[in-house]
Coordinates of C-alpha atoms in Angstrom, one line a residue:
M1 CA 0.0 0.0 0.0
K2 CA 1.3 3.5 -0.9
S3 CA 2.2 5.9 1.9
L4 CA 0.1 9.0 2.3
G5 CA 2.7 11.1 0.6
E6 CA 3.0 8.7 -2.4
L7 CA -0.8 8.6 -2.6
Q8 CA -1.0 12.4 -2.8
V9 CA 1.7 12.6 -5.5
S10 CA -0.1 9.9 -7.6
L11 CA -3.4 11.7 -7.3
N12 CA -1.9 15.0 -8.3
L13 CA -0.1 13.5 -11.3
A14 CA -3.2 11.6 -12.5
A15 CA -5.1 14.9 -12.3
K16 CA -2.4 16.7 -14.3
V17 CA -2.2 14.1 -17.0
N18 CA -5.9 14.2 -17.7
R19 CA -7.5 17.5 -17.0
N20 CA -11.0 16.0 -17.5
R21 CA -10.5 13.0 -15.3
K22 CA -13.0 12.4 -12.4
F23 CA -12.1 10.5 -9.3
Y24 CA -14.7 8.0 -8.2
S25 CA -13.2 5.9 -5.4
L26 CA -12.0 8.1 -2.5
R27 CA -14.0 7.0 0.5
D28 CA -11.6 4.2 1.2
K29 CA -8.6 6.5 1.0
V30 CA -10.2 9.1 3.4
S31 CA -10.9 6.4 6.0
R32 CA -7.4 4.9 6.0
M33 CA -5.8 5.0 9.5
D34 CA -2.6 6.7 8.3
V35 CA -4.7 9.5 6.7
L36 CA -6.8 9.9 9.9
W37 CA -3.7 10.0 12.1
E38 CA -2.2 12.7 9.9
A39 CA -5.5 14.6 10.0
W40 CA -5.5 14.4 13.8
R41 CA -1.9 15.7 14.0
K42 CA -2.7 18.7 11.9
V43 CA -5.9 19.5 13.8
R44 CA -4.1 19.1 17.1
A45 CA -1.3 21.4 16.0
N46 CA -3.8 24.2 15.3
H47 CA -5.0 24.1 19.0
G48 CA -8.6 24.9 18.0
A49 CA -11.5 25.5 20.4
A50 CA -14.3 23.0 21.2
G51 CA -17.4 22.9 19.0
T52 CA -21.0 22.5 19.9
D53 CA -20.3 19.1 21.7
R54 CA -17.9 20.8 24.1
Q55 CA -15.3 18.1 23.4
T56 CA -11.8 19.5 23.4
I57 CA -8.5 18.1 22.0
E58 CA -7.4 17.5 25.5
D59 CA -10.5 15.4 26.2
I60 CA -9.7 13.2 23.3
E61 CA -6.1 12.8 24.3
G62 CA -7.3 11.7 27.7
Q63 CA -9.5 9.0 26.3
R64 CA -6.9 7.5 23.9
V65 CA -6.5 9.0 20.4
E66 CA -6.3 5.6 18.7
Q67 CA -9.7 4.5 20.1
F68 CA -11.2 7.9 18.9
L69 CA -9.8 7.4 15.4
L70 CA -10.8 3.8 15.1
Q71 CA -14.4 4.7 16.0
L72 CA -14.3 7.5 13.4
Q73 CA -13.0 5.1 10.8
K74 CA -15.8 2.7 11.6
E75 CA -18.4 5.4 11.2
L76 CA -16.9 6.5 7.9
L77 CA -16.9 3.0 6.5
D78 CA -20.3 1.9 7.6
G79 CA -22.0 5.3 6.8
T80 CA -23.0 6.1 10.4
Y81 CA -20.8 9.3 10.7
K82 CA -23.0 12.4 11.2
V83 CA -22.0 16.0 10.7
Q84 CA -22.7 18.2 13.8
C85 CA -23.7 21.8 14.0
V86 CA -20.9 24.4 14.1
R87 CA -20.5 27.0 16.9
R88 CA -20.7 30.6 15.9
V89 CA -18.3 33.1 17.5
Y90 CA -17.4 36.6 16.5
I91 CA -13.9 38.0 16.5
P92 CA -12.9 41.7 15.8
K93 CA -11.6 42.6 12.4
P94 CA -8.1 44.1 12.3
K95 CA -9.4 47.7 12.3
G96 CA -11.6 46.9 15.2
K97 CA -14.7 48.5 13.8
K98 CA -16.6 45.3 12.7
E99 CA -16.6 41.7 13.8
R100 CA -15.9 38.6 11.6
P101 CA -18.1 35.6 12.1
L102 CA -16.4 32.2 12.6
G103 CA -18.0 28.8 12.5
I104 CA -16.1 26.3 14.7
P105 CA -16.9 22.7 13.9
T106 CA -16.5 19.9 16.5
V107 CA -13.1 18.3 16.8
R108 CA -14.6 15.1 15.1
D109 CA -15.7 17.1 12.1
R110 CA -12.4 18.9 11.9
V111 CA -10.5 15.6 11.8
V112 CA -12.8 14.3 9.0
Q113 CA -12.6 17.6 7.1
Q114 CA -8.8 17.4 7.3
A115 CA -8.8 13.8 6.1
V116 CA -10.9 14.7 3.1
K117 CA -8.7 17.7 2.4
L118 CA -5.6 15.5 2.4
I119 CA -7.0 13.4 -0.3
I120 CA -8.8 15.9 -2.6
E121 CA -6.5 18.9 -2.3
P122 CA -3.8 17.3 -4.5
I123 CA -6.4 16.7 -7.2
F124 CA -7.5 20.3 -7.3
E125 CA -3.9 21.6 -7.0
A126 CA -3.5 20.3 -10.6
D127 CA -6.1 22.9 -11.8
F128 CA -5.1 25.9 -9.8
Q129 CA -3.4 28.8 -11.5
P130 CA 0.2 29.9 -10.6
F131 CA -1.0 33.4 -9.5
S132 CA -3.1 31.9 -6.7
F133 CA -1.1 31.9 -3.5
G134 CA -3.6 31.6 -0.6
Y135 CA -3.8 28.5 1.6
R136 CA -1.9 26.3 -0.8
P137 CA 1.1 23.9 -0.2
D138 CA 4.5 25.6 -0.7
K139 CA 2.9 29.0 -1.4
S140 CA 2.5 31.9 1.0
A141 CA 1.8 35.6 1.5
K142 CA 5.5 36.2 1.0
D143 CA 5.4 34.7 -2.5
A144 CA 2.3 36.8 -3.3
S145 CA 4.0 40.0 -2.1
S146 CA 7.2 39.2 -4.0
E147 CA 5.1 38.6 -7.2
V148 CA 3.5 42.1 -6.8
Y149 CA 7.0 43.6 -6.2
K150 CA 8.3 41.9 -9.4
Y151 CA 5.5 43.2 -11.6
L152 CA 5.8 46.7 -10.2
N153 CA 9.4 46.7 -11.1
Y154 CA 8.4 45.5 -14.6
G155 CA 6.6 48.9 -14.9
L156 CA 3.0 47.6 -14.3
T157 CA 2.2 50.6 -12.0
N158 CA -1.5 50.9 -12.8
V159 CA -2.9 48.9 -9.9
V160 CA -6.5 47.7 -9.6
E161 CA -7.4 47.0 -5.9
V162 CA -10.1 44.4 -5.6
D163 CA -12.4 43.6 -2.6
I164 CA -15.2 41.1 -2.8
K165 CA -18.1 41.9 -0.5
G166 CA -18.6 39.2 2.1
F167 CA -17.0 36.5 0.0
F168 CA -17.1 33.6 2.5
D169 CA -20.7 34.5 3.5
H170 CA -21.9 34.5 -0.1
I171 CA -20.4 31.5 -1.8
N172 CA -23.2 29.8 -3.8
H173 CA -23.6 26.2 -2.6
S174 CA -24.9 24.8 -5.8
K175 CA -22.1 26.4 -7.9
L176 CA -19.4 25.3 -5.4
L177 CA -20.7 21.7 -5.5
S178 CA -20.8 21.7 -9.3
F179 CA -17.2 22.9 -9.4
V180 CA -16.2 20.2 -6.9
M181 CA -18.1 17.5 -9.0
E182 CA -16.0 18.4 -12.1
R183 CA -13.3 16.4 -10.4
I184 CA -14.8 14.4 -7.5
A185 CA -17.4 11.8 -8.5
D186 CA -17.4 9.8 -5.2
G187 CA -21.0 10.2 -4.0
Y188 CA -20.1 9.8 -0.4
I189 CA -17.6 12.6 -0.4
I190 CA -20.0 14.9 -2.2
R191 CA -22.7 14.1 0.4
L192 CA -20.2 14.9 3.2
I193 CA -19.3 18.3 1.6
R194 CA -23.0 19.1 1.1
K195 CA -23.7 18.4 4.8
W196 CA -20.7 20.5 5.9
L197 CA -22.0 23.4 3.8
R198 CA -25.5 23.2 5.2
A199 CA -24.6 22.3 8.8
G200 CA -26.6 24.2 11.4
V201 CA -25.0 27.2 13.0
V202 CA -25.6 27.6 16.8
Y203 CA -25.5 31.0 18.3
M204 CA -27.2 32.3 21.5
D205 CA -29.2 29.1 21.9
S206 CA -30.7 29.3 18.4
V207 CA -29.9 27.3 15.3
S208 CA -29.9 28.6 11.8
Y209 CA -29.2 26.7 8.5
P210 CA -27.3 28.8 5.9
L211 CA -28.4 28.8 2.3
E212 CA -25.1 30.2 1.1
G213 CA -21.5 30.7 2.3
T214 CA -18.9 28.5 3.9
P215 CA -17.9 28.9 7.6
Q216 CA -14.6 30.7 8.2
G217 CA -13.0 28.5 10.8
G218 CA -13.7 25.2 9.1
V219 CA -10.6 23.2 8.1
I220 CA -11.7 22.7 4.6
S221 CA -13.2 26.1 4.0
P222 CA -10.0 27.6 2.4
L223 CA -9.9 24.8 -0.1
F224 CA -13.5 25.5 -1.0
A225 CA -12.6 29.2 -1.5
N226 CA -9.8 28.3 -3.8
V227 CA -12.0 25.8 -5.8
F228 CA -14.7 28.5 -6.2
L229 CA -12.3 31.3 -7.2
N230 CA -10.3 29.1 -9.5
K231 CA -13.2 29.6 -11.9
L232 CA -12.4 33.3 -11.9
D233 CA -8.7 32.6 -12.4
T234 CA -9.5 30.2 -15.3
M235 CA -11.8 32.7 -17.0
W236 CA -9.2 35.4 -16.6
T237 CA -6.6 33.2 -18.2
A238 CA -8.9 32.1 -21.0
L239 CA -9.7 35.7 -21.9
G240 CA -5.9 36.3 -22.3
M241 CA -6.0 39.1 -19.7
N242 CA -2.5 38.1 -18.3
R243 CA -0.8 37.9 -21.8
R244 CA 1.9 40.4 -22.2
D245 CA 1.1 41.0 -25.9
A246 CA -2.6 41.6 -25.0
H247 CA -3.9 43.3 -21.9
N248 CA -0.9 42.5 -19.7
A249 CA -3.2 42.6 -16.6
Q250 CA -1.4 40.4 -14.1
L251 CA -3.7 39.1 -11.4
V252 CA -2.2 38.2 -8.0
R253 CA -4.6 36.4 -5.6
Y254 CA -4.4 35.3 -2.0
A255 CA -7.8 33.6 -1.3
D256 CA -10.3 36.5 -1.7
D257 CA -7.6 39.2 -1.5
M258 CA -6.4 40.2 -4.9
V259 CA -4.8 43.0 -7.0
I260 CA -4.4 43.4 -10.7
L261 CA -1.3 45.1 -12.1
T262 CA -1.0 46.5 -15.6
D263 CA 0.8 49.1 -17.7
R264 CA -2.3 49.9 -19.7
K265 CA -4.1 53.2 -19.3
Y266 CA -7.6 51.6 -19.3
A267 CA -7.3 50.0 -15.8
S268 CA -10.8 51.1 -14.9
N269 CA -12.2 49.0 -17.8
I270 CA -10.3 46.0 -16.4
L271 CA -12.0 46.5 -13.1
G272 CA -15.4 46.6 -14.9
L273 CA -14.6 43.3 -16.6
L274 CA -13.7 41.7 -13.3
E275 CA -17.0 42.9 -11.8
Q276 CA -18.9 41.2 -14.7
L277 CA -17.0 37.9 -14.1
L278 CA -17.8 38.1 -10.4
V279 CA -21.5 38.6 -11.1
G280 CA -21.4 35.3 -13.1
L281 CA -20.3 33.7 -9.8
D282 CA -23.0 35.4 -7.8
L283 CA -20.4 37.6 -6.1
E284 CA -20.4 41.4 -5.7
L285 CA -17.6 43.8 -5.9
S286 CA -17.2 46.2 -2.9
T287 CA -17.2 49.6 -4.6
E288 CA -16.0 51.3 -1.4
K289 CA -12.8 49.2 -1.2
S290 CA -12.1 48.6 -4.8
G291 CA -10.5 51.1 -7.3
V292 CA -7.6 52.0 -9.5
V293 CA -4.3 53.5 -8.1
K294 CA -1.6 55.0 -10.3
L295 CA 1.6 54.2 -8.4
N296 CA 3.9 57.1 -8.1
G297 CA 5.9 59.1 -5.5
K298 CA 2.6 60.1 -3.8
N299 CA 0.4 57.1 -4.1
G300 CA 0.7 53.6 -2.8
F301 CA -1.5 50.7 -1.8
D302 CA -1.8 48.0 0.9
F303 CA -1.9 44.3 0.2
L304 CA -1.5 41.4 2.7
G305 CA -0.1 43.7 5.4
F306 CA 2.5 45.3 3.1
R307 CA 2.6 48.9 1.8
F308 CA 3.8 49.2 -1.8
T309 CA 5.2 52.5 -3.1
R310 CA 7.4 53.8 -5.9
R311 CA 10.1 56.3 -4.9
Y312 CA 12.9 58.0 -6.7
D313 CA 16.3 56.5 -6.0
G314 CA 19.1 59.1 -6.5
R315 CA 21.8 56.5 -6.7
K316 CA 20.0 54.6 -9.5
G317 CA 18.6 57.7 -11.1
K318 CA 15.1 56.2 -11.4
D319 CA 12.0 55.2 -9.6
V320 CA 12.2 52.0 -7.7
T321 CA 9.6 49.9 -5.8
R322 CA 9.7 49.8 -2.0
F323 CA 7.4 47.6 0.1
F324 CA 7.3 47.5 3.9
P325 CA 4.9 46.8 6.8
S326 CA 1.7 48.8 6.4
Q327 CA 0.4 51.2 9.1
E328 CA -2.4 48.7 9.9
A329 CA 0.2 45.9 10.3
K330 CA 2.3 48.1 12.7
S331 CA -0.8 49.1 14.7
N332 CA -1.8 45.4 15.1
Y333 CA 1.7 44.7 16.4
R334 CA 1.5 47.5 18.9
R335 CA -2.0 46.3 20.0
K336 CA -0.9 42.7 20.5
L337 CA 2.2 43.8 22.4
C338 CA 0.1 46.0 24.7
E339 CA -2.1 43.0 25.4
I340 CA 0.9 40.9 26.3
A341 CA 2.4 43.6 28.5
S342 CA -0.8 44.9 30.0
T343 CA -0.2 46.0 33.6
R344 CA -3.3 44.0 34.7
Y345 CA -1.0 41.0 34.7
C346 CA 1.8 42.5 36.8
S347 CA 0.9 40.3 39.8
V348 CA 0.5 37.0 37.9
K349 CA 3.0 37.2 35.1
S350 CA 6.8 37.0 35.6
E351 CA 9.4 38.8 33.5
R352 CA 10.4 35.5 31.9
Q353 CA 6.8 34.8 30.8
L354 CA 6.5 38.4 29.5
V355 CA 9.6 38.1 27.4
D356 CA 8.8 34.6 26.1
E357 CA 5.4 35.8 24.9
A358 CA 6.9 39.0 23.4
N359 CA 9.6 36.9 21.6
R360 CA 7.0 34.7 20.0
L361 CA 5.3 37.8 18.6
I362 CA 8.6 39.4 17.5
L363 CA 9.9 36.3 15.7
G364 CA 6.6 35.6 14.0
W365 CA 6.2 39.2 12.9
S366 CA 9.8 39.7 11.7
S367 CA 9.8 36.4 9.8
Y368 CA 6.7 37.5 7.9
F369 CA 8.2 40.9 6.9
N370 CA 11.9 40.0 6.6
H371 CA 11.9 40.0 2.8
S372 CA 10.6 43.6 2.6
N373 CA 12.2 47.0 3.2
A374 CA 11.3 46.8 6.9
N375 CA 14.5 48.3 8.5
G376 CA 12.9 51.6 9.6
A377 CA 9.7 49.9 10.9
Y378 CA 11.8 47.4 12.8
Q379 CA 13.9 50.1 14.6
R380 CA 10.8 52.0 15.7
L381 CA 8.9 49.0 16.8
Q382 CA 12.0 47.6 18.7
L383 CA 12.1 50.9 20.7
F384 CA 8.4 50.7 21.3
T385 CA 8.7 47.1 22.5
E386 CA 11.5 47.8 24.9
R387 CA 9.8 50.8 26.4
R388 CA 6.5 48.9 26.9
L389 CA 8.2 46.0 28.6
I390 CA 10.3 48.3 30.8
Y391 CA 7.1 50.0 31.8
F392 CA 5.6 46.6 32.8
M393 CA 8.7 45.7 34.8
R394 CA 8.8 49.0 36.7
R395 CA 5.1 48.8 37.6
K396 CA 5.6 45.2 38.8
H397 CA 8.6 46.1 41.0
R398 CA 7.8 49.8 41.7
P399 CA 9.9 52.5 40.1
K400 CA 12.0 53.3 43.2
F401 CA 13.3 49.8 43.4
L402 CA 14.0 49.3 39.6
S403 CA 15.7 51.8 37.4
I404 CA 15.1 52.1 33.6
D405 CA 18.7 51.2 33.0
T406 CA 18.4 48.1 35.1
C407 CA 15.3 47.0 33.3
S408 CA 16.9 47.5 29.9
K409 CA 20.0 45.5 30.8
A410 CA 17.8 42.7 32.2
L411 CA 15.7 42.6 29.0
N412 CA 18.7 42.4 26.6
G413 CA 20.8 40.3 29.0
R414 CA 19.5 37.5 31.1
L415 CA 15.9 37.6 29.8
G416 CA 17.0 37.5 26.1
L417 CA 14.5 39.8 24.4
S418 CA 14.7 39.0 20.6
K419 CA 15.4 41.7 18.1
L420 CA 13.3 42.7 15.1
F421 CA 15.9 41.8 12.5
G422 CA 16.3 44.5 9.8
R423 CA 18.1 42.5 7.1
I424 CA 16.6 42.8 3.6
S425 CA 16.5 39.4 1.9
Y426 CA 14.3 40.1 -1.2
T427 CA 15.6 38.9 -4.5
R428 CA 17.4 41.6 -6.4
S429 CA 17.3 39.5 -9.6
L430 CA 13.6 40.5 -9.8
L431 CA 14.6 44.0 -10.7

């Protein structure tokens, strides 16, 4: 029997060789124990919250994981597995003005969703376009931002910013299922997907059944989003929009976040065409957040937490592209650090805990932005970080007993506060 990795490779190759091939027998592959174990490991690594059944990952670990997976395998094979309702929670959006709804499936459902994803994702990967970067193996937001950087340096400085209004809440179930069935012909898998899409949503002791949309928070939802928007990507390519000898309108997409870069003057017409394509998918363009930006010394745009600008470089004697952390990204960093170093925790949090939590934030944030021109932002945020942590330490030990100099030496000495590294590692060959 093939290992999971070999199985995924063979499914991907089979899908690439025959673009019209449908896959009929997948239920036995989803219910394999090695697939279920890998699905469990991925779900466990995400440390998700409990669903409507209140069963946590720790509860399952206490009852023996193997027994849990064997029971799940049995239910999948004999058809007794039942999809449960998802728990609705709301989290604040980055700007803090609105809230984003999340649907949290039970741990059982998340493991099965992950198992199905492990099997069907390699099949759909064969169809996805190279300019789609969101939630895909071996692709990331770094790759997407580097792609934008490359095209801007090619002179494609007319930028179309695109925002789809409530994308995850307005995915048409019938269309999504029809797109999935272009590749997946296993009736059991299709029925599972239909049940996940139509699962009840529990909020405030009431249950509602959605007629459209896919819950953000579901393990398989990002794959559904890519399958759905791949139709847009395919139509874009079929129309020749990205051909350099035609419209030269280069689409860069990360899930539902996208920009179009072109050197043509009719960028507004390109936006109108995209709007028509979205209407065909029952999606609506947000007119408030979408528009055309001509990139020059004054104008810039934000994408995936980066700010892209064009500035004159005296040494090179021409305009060059610069991209660095956006104001929103820096504000989010400051907000998260203030939550970590809140003086409410002075009595219960030690300096070591404080620095460990701050280091996790620093390392994650700097690794995301390290390929950009982030030096200036790093220096300012490093100063902010040290000041905020020193303020926490002085409040904890009272100012008269702990000087600012003593706190600074402790942070950068025995406590080992990490630095926001300012090295620039973007590829100059893109220029």
